[in-house]
């Protein structure tokens, strides 16, 4: 489960193999909206306007990088607990 706040995005998995996004989203409040954009349409826009593609995909890499660091921190924390309580 992830919490996304205003201005953030999700769904980056559609840009990496196997190009499938299998999760869902919902809004916590009535003032929130979730929009869905078609991957193929977005890729056409990226081809026509490379600067937009660059900006969006570079932000996507930021999201993936942040998630990787969060996962890495969680693995270290669990390993630390395993070592601590193993004694």
XYZ file of C-alpha atoms in Angstrom, residues 6 8-9 11-12 17 20 25 27-29 36 39 46 55 63-64 68-70 73-74 77-78 87:
25
model
C -1.076 16.016 -4.192
C 2.581 12.919 -7.042
C 2.206 10.160 -9.603
C 1.824 3.716 -12.360
C 5.398 3.893 -13.605
C 8.875 -4.679 -19.004
C 1.759 -4.074 -17.098
C -6.080 3.347 -6.840
C -9.258 8.603 -3.504
C -9.525 9.118 0.206
C -11.601 12.309 -0.126
C -5.771 7.285 -16.066
C 0.496 4.253 -22.143
C 6.743 11.623 -25.938
C 10.709 15.396 -18.111
C 10.156 7.690 -8.166
C 11.757 4.330 -8.925
C 14.477 1.352 -4.291
C 16.085 3.278 -1.434
C 12.991 2.718 0.728
C 16.316 0.659 4.076
C 13.579 -1.830 4.979
C 16.196 -2.769 9.182
C 14.895 -6.342 9.025
C 21.504 -13.893 20.046
